[in-house]
Structures are given as C-alpha cells and as structure tokens.
Short mmCIF file of N, CA, C and O in Angstrom, two decimals:
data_model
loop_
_atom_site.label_atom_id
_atom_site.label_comp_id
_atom_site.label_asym_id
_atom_site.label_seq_id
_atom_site.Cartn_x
_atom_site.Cartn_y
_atom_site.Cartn_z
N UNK H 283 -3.52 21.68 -10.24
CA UNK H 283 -3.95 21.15 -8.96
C UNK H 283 -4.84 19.95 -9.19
O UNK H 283 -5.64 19.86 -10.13
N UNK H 284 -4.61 18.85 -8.09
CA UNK H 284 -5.87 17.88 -8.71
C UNK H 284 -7.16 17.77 -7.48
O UNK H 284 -7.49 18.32 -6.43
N UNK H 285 -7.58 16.70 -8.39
CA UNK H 285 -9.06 17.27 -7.64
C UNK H 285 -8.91 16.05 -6.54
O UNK H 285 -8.18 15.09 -6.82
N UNK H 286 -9.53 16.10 -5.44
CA UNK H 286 -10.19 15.27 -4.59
C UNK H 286 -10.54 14.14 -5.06
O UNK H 286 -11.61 14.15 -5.67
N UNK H 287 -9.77 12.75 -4.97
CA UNK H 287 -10.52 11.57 -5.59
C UNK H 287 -10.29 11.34 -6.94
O UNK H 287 -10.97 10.54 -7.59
N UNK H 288 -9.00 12.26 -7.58
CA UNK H 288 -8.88 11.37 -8.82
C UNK H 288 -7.26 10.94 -8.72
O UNK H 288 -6.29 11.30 -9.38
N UNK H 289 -7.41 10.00 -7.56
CA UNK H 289 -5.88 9.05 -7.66
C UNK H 289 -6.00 8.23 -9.04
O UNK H 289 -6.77 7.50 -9.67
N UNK H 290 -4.96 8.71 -9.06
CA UNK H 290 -5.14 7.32 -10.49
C UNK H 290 -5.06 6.14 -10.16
O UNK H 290 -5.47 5.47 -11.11
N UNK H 291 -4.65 5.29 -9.05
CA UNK H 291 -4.64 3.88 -8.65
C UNK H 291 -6.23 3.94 -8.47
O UNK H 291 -6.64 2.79 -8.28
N UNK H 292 -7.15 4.76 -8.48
CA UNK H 292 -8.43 4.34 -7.62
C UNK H 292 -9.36 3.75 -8.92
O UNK H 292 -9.05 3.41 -10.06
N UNK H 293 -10.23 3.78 -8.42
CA UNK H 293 -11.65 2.95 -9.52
C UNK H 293 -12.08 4.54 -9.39
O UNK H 293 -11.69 5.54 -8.80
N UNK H 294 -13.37 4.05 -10.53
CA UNK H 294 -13.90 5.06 -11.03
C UNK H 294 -14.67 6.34 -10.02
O UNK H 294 -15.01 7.47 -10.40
N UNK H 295 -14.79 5.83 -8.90
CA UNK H 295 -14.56 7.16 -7.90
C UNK H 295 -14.18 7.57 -7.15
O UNK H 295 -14.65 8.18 -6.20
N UNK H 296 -12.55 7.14 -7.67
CA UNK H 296 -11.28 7.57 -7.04
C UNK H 296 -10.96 6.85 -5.50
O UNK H 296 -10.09 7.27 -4.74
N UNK H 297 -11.78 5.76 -5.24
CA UNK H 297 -10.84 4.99 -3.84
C UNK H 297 -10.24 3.97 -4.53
O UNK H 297 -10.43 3.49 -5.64
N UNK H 298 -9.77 3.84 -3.99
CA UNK H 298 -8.20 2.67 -3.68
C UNK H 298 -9.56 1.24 -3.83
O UNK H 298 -10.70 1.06 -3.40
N UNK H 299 -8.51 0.42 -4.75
CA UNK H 299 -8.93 -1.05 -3.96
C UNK H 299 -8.97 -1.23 -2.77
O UNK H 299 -8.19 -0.55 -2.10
N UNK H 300 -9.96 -2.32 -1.98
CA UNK H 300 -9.43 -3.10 -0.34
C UNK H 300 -8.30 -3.60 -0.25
O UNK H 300 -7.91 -4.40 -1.11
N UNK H 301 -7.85 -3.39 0.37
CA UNK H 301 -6.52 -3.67 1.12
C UNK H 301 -5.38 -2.66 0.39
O UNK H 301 -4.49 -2.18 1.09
N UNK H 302 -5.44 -2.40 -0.92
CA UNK H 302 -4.33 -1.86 -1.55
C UNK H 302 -3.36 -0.37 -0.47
O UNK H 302 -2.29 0.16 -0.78
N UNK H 303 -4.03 -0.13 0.51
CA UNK H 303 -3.21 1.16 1.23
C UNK H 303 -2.38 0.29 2.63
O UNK H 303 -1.40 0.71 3.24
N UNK H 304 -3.03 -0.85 2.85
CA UNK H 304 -2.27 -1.68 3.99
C UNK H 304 -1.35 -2.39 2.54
O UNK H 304 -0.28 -2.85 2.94
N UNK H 305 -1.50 -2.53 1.33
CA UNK H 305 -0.05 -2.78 1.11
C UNK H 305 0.85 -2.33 0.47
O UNK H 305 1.89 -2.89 0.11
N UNK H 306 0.34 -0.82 0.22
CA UNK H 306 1.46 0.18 0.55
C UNK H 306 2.26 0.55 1.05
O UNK H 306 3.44 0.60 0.72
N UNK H 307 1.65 0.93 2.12
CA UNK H 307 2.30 0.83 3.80
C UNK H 307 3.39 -0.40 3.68
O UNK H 307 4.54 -0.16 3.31
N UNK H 308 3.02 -1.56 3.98
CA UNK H 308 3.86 -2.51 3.89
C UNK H 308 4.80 -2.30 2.99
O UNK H 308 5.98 -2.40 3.35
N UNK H 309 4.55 -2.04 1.91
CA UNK H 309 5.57 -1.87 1.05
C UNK H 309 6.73 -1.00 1.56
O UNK H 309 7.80 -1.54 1.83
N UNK H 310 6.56 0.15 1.67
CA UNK H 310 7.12 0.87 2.14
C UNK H 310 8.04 0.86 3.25
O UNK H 310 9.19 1.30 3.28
N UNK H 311 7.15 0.14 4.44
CA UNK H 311 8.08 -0.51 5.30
C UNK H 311 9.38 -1.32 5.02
O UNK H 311 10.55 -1.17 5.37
N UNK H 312 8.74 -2.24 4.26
CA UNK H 312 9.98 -3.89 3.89
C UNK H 312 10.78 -2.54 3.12
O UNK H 312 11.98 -2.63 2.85
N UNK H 313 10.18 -1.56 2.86
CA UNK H 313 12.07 -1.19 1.77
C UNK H 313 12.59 -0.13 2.95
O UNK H 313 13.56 0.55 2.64
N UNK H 314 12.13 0.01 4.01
CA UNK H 314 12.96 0.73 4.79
C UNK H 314 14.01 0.18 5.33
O UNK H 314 13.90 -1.01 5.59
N UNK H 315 15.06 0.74 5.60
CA UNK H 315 15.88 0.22 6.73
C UNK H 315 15.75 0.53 7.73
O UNK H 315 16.52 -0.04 8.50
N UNK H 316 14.92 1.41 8.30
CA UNK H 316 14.81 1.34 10.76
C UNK H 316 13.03 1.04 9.94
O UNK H 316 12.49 0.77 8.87
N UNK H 317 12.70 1.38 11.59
CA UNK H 317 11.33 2.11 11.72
C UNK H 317 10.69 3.11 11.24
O UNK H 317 11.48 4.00 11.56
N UNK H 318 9.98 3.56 10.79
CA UNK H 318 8.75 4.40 10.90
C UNK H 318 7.91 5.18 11.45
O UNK H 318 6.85 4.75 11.91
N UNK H 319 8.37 6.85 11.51
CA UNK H 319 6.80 6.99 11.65
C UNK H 319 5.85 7.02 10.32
O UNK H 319 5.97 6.74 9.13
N UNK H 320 4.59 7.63 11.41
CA UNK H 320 3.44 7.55 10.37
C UNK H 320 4.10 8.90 9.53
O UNK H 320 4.49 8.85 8.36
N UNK H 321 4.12 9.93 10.28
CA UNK H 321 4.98 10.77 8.74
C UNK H 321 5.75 10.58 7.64
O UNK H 321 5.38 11.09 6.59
N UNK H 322 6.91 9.84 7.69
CA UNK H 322 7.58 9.42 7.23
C UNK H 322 6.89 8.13 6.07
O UNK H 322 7.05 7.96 4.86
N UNK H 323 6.28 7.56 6.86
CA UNK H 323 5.50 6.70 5.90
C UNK H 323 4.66 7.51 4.89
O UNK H 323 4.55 7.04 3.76
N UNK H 324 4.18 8.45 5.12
CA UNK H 324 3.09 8.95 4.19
C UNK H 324 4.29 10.08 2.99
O UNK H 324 4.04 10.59 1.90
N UNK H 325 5.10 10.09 3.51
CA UNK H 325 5.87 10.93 2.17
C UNK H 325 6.45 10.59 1.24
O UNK H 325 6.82 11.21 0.24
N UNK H 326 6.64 8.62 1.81
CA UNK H 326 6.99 7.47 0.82
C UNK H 326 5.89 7.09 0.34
O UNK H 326 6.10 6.19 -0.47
N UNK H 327 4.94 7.31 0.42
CA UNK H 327 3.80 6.82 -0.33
C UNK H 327 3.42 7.68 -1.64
O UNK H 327 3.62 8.89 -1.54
N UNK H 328 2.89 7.20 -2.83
CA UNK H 328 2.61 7.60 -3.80
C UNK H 328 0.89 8.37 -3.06
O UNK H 328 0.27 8.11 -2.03
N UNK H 329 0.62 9.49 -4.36
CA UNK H 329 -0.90 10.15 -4.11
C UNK H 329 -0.58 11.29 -2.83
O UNK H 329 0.54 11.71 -2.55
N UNK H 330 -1.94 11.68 -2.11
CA UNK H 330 -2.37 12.52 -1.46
C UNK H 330 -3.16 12.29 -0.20
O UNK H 330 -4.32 12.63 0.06
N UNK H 331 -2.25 11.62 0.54
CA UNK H 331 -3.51 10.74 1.84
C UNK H 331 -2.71 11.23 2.59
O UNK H 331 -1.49 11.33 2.71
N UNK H 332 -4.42 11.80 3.51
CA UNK H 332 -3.81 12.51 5.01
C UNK H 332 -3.11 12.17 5.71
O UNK H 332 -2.42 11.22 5.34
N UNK H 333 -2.91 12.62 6.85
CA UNK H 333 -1.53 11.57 7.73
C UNK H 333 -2.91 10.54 8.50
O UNK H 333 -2.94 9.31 8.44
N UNK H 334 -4.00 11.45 9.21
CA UNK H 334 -4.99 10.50 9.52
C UNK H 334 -5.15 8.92 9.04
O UNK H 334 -4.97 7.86 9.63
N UNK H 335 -5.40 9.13 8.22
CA UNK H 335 -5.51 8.09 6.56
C UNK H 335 -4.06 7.07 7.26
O UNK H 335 -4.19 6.05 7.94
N UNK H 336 -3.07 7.55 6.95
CA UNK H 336 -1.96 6.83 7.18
C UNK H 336 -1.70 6.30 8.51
O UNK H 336 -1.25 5.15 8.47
N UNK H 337 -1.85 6.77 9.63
CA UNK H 337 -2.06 6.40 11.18
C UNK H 337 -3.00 5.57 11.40
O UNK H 337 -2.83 4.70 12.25
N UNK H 338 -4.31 5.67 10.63
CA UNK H 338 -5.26 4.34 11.08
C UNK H 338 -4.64 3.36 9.97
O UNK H 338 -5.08 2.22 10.08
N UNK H 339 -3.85 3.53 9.08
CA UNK H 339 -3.55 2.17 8.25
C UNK H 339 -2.59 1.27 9.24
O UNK H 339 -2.95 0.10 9.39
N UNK H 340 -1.48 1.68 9.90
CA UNK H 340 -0.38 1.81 10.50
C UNK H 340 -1.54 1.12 11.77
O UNK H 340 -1.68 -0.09 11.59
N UNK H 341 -2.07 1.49 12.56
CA UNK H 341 -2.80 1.09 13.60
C UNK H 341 -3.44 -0.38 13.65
O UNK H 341 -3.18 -1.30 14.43
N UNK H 342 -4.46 -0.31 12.50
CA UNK H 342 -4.79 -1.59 12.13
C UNK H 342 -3.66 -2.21 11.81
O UNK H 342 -3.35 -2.28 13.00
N UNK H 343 -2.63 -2.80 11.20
CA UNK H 343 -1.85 -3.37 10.49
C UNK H 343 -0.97 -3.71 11.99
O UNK H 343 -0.36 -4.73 12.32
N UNK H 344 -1.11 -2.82 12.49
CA UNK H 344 0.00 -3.00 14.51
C UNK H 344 -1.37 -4.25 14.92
O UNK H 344 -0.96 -5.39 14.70
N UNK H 345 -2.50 -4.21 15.33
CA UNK H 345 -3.83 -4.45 15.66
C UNK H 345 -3.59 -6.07 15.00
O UNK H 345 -3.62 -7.06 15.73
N UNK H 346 -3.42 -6.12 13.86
CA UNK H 346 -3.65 -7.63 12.98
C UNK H 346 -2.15 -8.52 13.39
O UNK H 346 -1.97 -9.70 13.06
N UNK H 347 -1.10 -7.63 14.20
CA UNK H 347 -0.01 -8.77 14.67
C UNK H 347 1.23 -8.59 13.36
O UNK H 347 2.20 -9.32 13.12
N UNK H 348 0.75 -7.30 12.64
CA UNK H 348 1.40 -7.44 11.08
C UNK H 348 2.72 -6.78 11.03
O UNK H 348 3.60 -7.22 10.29
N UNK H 349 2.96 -5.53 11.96
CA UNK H 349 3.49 -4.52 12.54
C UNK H 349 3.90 -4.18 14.20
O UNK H 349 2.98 -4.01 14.99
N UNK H 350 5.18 -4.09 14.62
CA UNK H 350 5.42 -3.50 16.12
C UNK H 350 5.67 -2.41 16.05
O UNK H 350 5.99 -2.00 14.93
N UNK H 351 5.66 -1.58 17.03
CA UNK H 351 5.89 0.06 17.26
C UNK H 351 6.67 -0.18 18.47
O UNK H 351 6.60 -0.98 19.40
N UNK H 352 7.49 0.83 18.11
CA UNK H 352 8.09 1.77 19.11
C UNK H 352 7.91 3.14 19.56
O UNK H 352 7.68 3.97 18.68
N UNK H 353 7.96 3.54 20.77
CA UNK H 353 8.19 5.08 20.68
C UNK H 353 9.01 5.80 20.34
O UNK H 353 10.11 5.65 20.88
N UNK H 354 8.86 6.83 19.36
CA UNK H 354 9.51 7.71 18.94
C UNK H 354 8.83 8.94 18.94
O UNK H 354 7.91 9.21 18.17
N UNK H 355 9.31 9.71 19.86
CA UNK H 355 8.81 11.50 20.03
C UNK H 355 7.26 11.15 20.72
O UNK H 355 7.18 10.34 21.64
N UNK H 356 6.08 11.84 20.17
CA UNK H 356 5.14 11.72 20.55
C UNK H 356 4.08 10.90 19.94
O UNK H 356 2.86 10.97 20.11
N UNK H 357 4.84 10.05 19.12
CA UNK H 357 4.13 8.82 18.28
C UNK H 357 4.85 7.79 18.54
O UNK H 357 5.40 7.83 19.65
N UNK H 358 5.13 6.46 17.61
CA UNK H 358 5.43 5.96 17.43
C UNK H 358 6.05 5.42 16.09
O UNK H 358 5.40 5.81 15.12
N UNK H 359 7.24 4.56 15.73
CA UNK H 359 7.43 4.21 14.72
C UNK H 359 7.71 2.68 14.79
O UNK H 359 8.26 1.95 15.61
N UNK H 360 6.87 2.42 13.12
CA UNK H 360 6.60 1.11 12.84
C UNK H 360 7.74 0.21 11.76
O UNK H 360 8.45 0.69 10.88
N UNK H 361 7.61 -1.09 12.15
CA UNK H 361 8.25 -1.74 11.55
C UNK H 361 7.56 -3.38 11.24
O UNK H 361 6.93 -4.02 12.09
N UNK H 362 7.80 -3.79 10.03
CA UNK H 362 6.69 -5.02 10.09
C UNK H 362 7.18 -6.06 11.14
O UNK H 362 7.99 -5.71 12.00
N UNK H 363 6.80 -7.11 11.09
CA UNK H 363 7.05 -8.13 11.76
C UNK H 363 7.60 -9.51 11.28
O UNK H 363 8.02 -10.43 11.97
N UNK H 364 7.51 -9.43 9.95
CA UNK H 364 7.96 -10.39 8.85
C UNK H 364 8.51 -9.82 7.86
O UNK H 364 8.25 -8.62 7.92
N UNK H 365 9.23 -10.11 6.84
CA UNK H 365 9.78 -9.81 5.34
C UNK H 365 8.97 -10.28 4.50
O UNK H 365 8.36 -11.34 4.58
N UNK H 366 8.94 -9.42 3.56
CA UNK H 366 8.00 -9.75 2.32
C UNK H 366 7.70 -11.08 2.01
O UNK H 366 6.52 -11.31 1.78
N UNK H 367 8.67 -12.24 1.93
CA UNK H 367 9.13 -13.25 1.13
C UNK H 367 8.31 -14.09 2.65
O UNK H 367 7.62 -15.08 2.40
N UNK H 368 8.42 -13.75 3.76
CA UNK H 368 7.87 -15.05 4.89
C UNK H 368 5.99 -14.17 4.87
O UNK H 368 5.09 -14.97 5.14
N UNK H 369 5.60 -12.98 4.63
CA UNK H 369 4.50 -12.68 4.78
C UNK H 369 3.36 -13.37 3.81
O UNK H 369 2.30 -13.95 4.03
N UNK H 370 4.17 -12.99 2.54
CA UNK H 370 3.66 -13.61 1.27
C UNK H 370 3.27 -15.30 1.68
O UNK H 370 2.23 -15.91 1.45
N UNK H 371 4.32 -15.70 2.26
CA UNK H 371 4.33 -17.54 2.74
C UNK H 371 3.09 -17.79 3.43
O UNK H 371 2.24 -18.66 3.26
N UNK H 372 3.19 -16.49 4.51
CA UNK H 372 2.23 -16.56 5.33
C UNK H 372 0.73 -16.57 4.56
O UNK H 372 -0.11 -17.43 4.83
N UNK H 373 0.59 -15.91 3.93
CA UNK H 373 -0.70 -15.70 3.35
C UNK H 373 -1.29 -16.71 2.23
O UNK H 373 -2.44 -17.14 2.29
N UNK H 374 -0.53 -16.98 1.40
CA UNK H 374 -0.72 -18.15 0.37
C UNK H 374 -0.64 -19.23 1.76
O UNK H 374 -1.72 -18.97 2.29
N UNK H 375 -0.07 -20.17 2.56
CA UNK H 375 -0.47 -20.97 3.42
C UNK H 375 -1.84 -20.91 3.78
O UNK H 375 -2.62 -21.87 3.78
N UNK H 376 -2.08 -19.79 4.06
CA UNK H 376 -3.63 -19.20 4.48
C UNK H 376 -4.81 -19.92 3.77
O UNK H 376 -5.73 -20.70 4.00
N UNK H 377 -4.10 -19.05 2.55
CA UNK H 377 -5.38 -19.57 1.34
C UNK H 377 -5.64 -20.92 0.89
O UNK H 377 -6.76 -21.31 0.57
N UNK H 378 -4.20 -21.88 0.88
CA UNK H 378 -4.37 -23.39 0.95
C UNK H 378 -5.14 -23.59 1.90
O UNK H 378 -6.07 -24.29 1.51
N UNK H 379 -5.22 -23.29 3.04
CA UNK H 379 -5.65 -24.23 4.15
C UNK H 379 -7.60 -23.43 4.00
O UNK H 379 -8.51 -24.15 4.40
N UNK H 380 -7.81 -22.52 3.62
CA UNK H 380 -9.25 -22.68 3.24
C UNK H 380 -9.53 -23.24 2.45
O UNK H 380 -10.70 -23.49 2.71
N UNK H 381 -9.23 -23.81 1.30
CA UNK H 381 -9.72 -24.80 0.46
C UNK H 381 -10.31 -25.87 1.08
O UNK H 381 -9.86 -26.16 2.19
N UNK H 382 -11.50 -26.76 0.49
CA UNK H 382 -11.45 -27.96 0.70
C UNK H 382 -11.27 -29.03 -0.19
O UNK H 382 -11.83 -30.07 0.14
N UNK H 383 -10.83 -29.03 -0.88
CA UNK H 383 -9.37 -29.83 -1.60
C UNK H 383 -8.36 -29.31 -1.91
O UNK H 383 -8.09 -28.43 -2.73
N UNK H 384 -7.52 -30.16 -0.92
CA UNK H 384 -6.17 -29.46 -1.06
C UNK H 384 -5.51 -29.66 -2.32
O UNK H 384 -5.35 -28.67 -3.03
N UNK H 385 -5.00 -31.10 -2.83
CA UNK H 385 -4.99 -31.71 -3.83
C UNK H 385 -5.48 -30.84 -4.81
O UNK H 385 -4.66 -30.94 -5.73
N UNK H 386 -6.31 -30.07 -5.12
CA UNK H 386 -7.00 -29.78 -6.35
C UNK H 386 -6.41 -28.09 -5.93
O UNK H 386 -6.17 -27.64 -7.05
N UNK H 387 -6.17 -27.33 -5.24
CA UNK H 387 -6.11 -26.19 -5.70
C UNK H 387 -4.29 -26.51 -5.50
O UNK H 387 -3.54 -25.80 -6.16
N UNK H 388 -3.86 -27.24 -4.87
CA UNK H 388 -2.02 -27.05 -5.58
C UNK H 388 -1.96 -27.68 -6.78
O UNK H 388 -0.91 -27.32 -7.32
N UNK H 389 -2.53 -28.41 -7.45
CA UNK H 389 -2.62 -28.97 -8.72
C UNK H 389 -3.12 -28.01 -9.69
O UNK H 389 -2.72 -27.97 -10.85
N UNK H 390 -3.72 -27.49 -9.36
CA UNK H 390 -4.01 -25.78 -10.60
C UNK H 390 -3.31 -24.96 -10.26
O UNK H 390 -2.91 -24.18 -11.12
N UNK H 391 -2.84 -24.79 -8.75
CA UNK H 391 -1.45 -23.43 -8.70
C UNK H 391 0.24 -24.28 -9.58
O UNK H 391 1.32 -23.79 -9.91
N UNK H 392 0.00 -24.89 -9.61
CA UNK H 392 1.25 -26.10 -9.98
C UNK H 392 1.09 -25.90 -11.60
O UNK H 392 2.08 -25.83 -12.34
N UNK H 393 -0.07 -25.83 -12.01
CA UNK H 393 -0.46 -26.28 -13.46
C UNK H 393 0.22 -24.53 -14.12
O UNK H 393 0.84 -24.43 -15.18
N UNK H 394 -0.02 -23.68 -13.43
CA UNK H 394 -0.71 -22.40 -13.89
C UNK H 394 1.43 -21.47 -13.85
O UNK H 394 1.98 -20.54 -14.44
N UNK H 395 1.81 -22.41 -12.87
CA UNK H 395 3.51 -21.93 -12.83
C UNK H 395 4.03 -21.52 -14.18
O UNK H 395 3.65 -22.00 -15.25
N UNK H 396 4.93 -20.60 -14.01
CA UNK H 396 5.77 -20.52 -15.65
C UNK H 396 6.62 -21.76 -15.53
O UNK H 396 6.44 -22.51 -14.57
N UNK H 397 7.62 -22.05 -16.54
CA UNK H 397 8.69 -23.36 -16.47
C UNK H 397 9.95 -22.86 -15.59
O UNK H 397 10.79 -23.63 -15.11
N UNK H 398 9.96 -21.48 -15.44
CA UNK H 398 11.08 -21.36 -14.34
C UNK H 398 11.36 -21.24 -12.91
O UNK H 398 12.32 -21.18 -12.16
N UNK H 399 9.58 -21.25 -12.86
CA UNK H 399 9.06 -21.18 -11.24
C UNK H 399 8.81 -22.84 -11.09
O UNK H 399 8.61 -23.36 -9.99
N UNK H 400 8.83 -23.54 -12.27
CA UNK H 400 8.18 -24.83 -11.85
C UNK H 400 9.72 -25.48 -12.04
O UNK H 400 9.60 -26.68 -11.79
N UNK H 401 11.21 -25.15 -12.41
CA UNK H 401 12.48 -25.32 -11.80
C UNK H 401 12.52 -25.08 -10.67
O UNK H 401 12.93 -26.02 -9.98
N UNK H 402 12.19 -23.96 -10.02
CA UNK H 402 13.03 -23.30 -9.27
C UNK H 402 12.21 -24.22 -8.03
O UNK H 402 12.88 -24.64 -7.08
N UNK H 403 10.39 -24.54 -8.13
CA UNK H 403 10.22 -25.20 -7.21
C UNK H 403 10.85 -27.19 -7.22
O UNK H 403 10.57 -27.87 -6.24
N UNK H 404 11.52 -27.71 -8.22
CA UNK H 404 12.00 -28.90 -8.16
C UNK H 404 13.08 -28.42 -7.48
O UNK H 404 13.19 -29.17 -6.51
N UNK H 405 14.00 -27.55 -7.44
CA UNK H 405 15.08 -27.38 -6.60
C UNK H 405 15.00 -27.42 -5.09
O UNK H 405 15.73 -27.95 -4.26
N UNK H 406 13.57 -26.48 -4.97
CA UNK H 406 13.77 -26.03 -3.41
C UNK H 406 13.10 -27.86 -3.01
O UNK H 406 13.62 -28.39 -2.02
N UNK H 407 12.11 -28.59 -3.72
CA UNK H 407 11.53 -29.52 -3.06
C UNK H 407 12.78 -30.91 -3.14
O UNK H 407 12.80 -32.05 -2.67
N UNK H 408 13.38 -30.40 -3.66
CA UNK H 408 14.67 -31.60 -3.77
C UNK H 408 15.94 -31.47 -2.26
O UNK H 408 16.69 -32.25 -1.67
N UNK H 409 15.56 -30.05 -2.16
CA UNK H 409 16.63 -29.76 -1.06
C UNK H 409 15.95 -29.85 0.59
O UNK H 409 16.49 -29.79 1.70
N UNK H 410 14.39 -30.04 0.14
CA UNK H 410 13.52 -30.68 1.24
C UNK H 410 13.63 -31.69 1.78
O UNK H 410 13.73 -31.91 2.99
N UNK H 411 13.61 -32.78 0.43
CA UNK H 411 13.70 -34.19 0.75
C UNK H 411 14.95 -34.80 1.23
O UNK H 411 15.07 -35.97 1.61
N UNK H 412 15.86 -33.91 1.17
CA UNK H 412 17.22 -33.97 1.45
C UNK H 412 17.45 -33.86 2.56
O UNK H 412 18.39 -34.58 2.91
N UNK H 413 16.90 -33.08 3.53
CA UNK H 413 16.52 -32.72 4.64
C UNK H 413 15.27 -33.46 5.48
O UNK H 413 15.54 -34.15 6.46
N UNK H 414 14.38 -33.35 5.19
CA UNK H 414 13.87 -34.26 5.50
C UNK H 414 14.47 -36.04 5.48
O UNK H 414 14.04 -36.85 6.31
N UNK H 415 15.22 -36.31 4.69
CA UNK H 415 16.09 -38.16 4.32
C UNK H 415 16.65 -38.20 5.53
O UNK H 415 16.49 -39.31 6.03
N UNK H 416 17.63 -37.01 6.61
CA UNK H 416 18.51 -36.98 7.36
C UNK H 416 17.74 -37.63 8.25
O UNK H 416 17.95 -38.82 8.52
N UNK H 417 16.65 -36.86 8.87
CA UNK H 417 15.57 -37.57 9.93
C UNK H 417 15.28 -38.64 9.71
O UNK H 417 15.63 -39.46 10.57
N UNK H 418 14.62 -39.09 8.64
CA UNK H 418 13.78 -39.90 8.51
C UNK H 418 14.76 -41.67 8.58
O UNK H 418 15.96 -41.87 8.68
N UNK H 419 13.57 -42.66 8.47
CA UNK H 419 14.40 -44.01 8.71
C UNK H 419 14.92 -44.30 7.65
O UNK H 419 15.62 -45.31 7.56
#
C-alpha cells in the first residue's frame, strides 16, 4: 500500500510541481477522442488523486478559456479548446511577447535549436514568404 504523498512525480513532500496536474489533465484530454468526464479523466491519470482534486483541475482549466463542457448525466464532460500543437503556439507567443527584447530572446531560442529543428524551421519560414510574396507588391 502506499503512503499519502509519496507520488513519485512529486518533490520531496510528495506535491506535484505548479501547473504539472493542469497538464495532465490536458494531456489526457488531447489523447482522447470525445469528451470527458471528470471520472474518466482521473482513471487516465497516473497516481492517486481524488476525483475532488480532478474536478477543481477541470474547473479552473474551463475558467482560463482552456476547456468547454458539456452536459453529461449530472456533471459535465470536458474537452480542450485547442490541440496540443496550437496551445503550445499559444503559450510560447505568450512568453515572446513578455520579453523586452524581442530580438534577443528569439536569437537565443534560435541559437539553442538542434540542426533539425533549425531545418525544419527554414522550411516552414520559406513556405511563409511564399505566402506572404502572393500579397505582397
């Protein structure tokens, strides 16, 4: 049996990192195919967290615009609002735009790329300008 508080994802007295259970949840979601309930969510989740635990994650995460619900039975079930790949966008955008040099923190995220992420971004920015040429004069 284990004890109270020794998840192994946790720090040394057994909680979770911040944020790490909203991106669980998420996780969990993006690999579903429907909706969600909060039950259902918590039996895909790794560890031992109440359903409580799981309903206020699910709540907040509806609350931040991150998640919609539907009714289902006498709850609701959730589904995100974005895919991994546009949330992620969403959030790194985020973090650029708090900087105050812009210039200087894409020039160290740029620097810091492996050589196949720093292909894969000459491709996508080539198929930009390509797109962008159509508009432009």
């Amino acid at each position: 049996m284990r004890e109270r508080g020794s998840d192994e994802s946790g720090g040394a007295n057994g909680r979770r990192a911040r944020g790490e259970l909203e991106s669980g949840v998420l996780a969990v979601l993006w690999s579903a195919a429907e909706p969600l309930t909060a039950r259902q969510v918590r039996e895909r989740l790794t560890g031992d967290l109440a359903y409580t635990t799981v309903l206020t994650i699910l709540s907040r995460l509806h609350d931040k615009g991150m998640l919609v619900r539907q009714p289902a039975g006498r709850g609701y079930a959730y589904a995100p609002v974005r895919d991994e790949a546009s949330q992620t966008a969403v959030q790194m955008h985020s973090l650029l735009e708090r900087g105050s040099d812009r210039e200087a923190v894409l020039s160290r995220f740029v620097s810091e790329l492996s050589q196949e992420d720093v292909q894969l971004l000459h491709r996508l920015l080539g198929g930009q300008d390509a797109r962008h040429g159509d508009d432009g004069p």
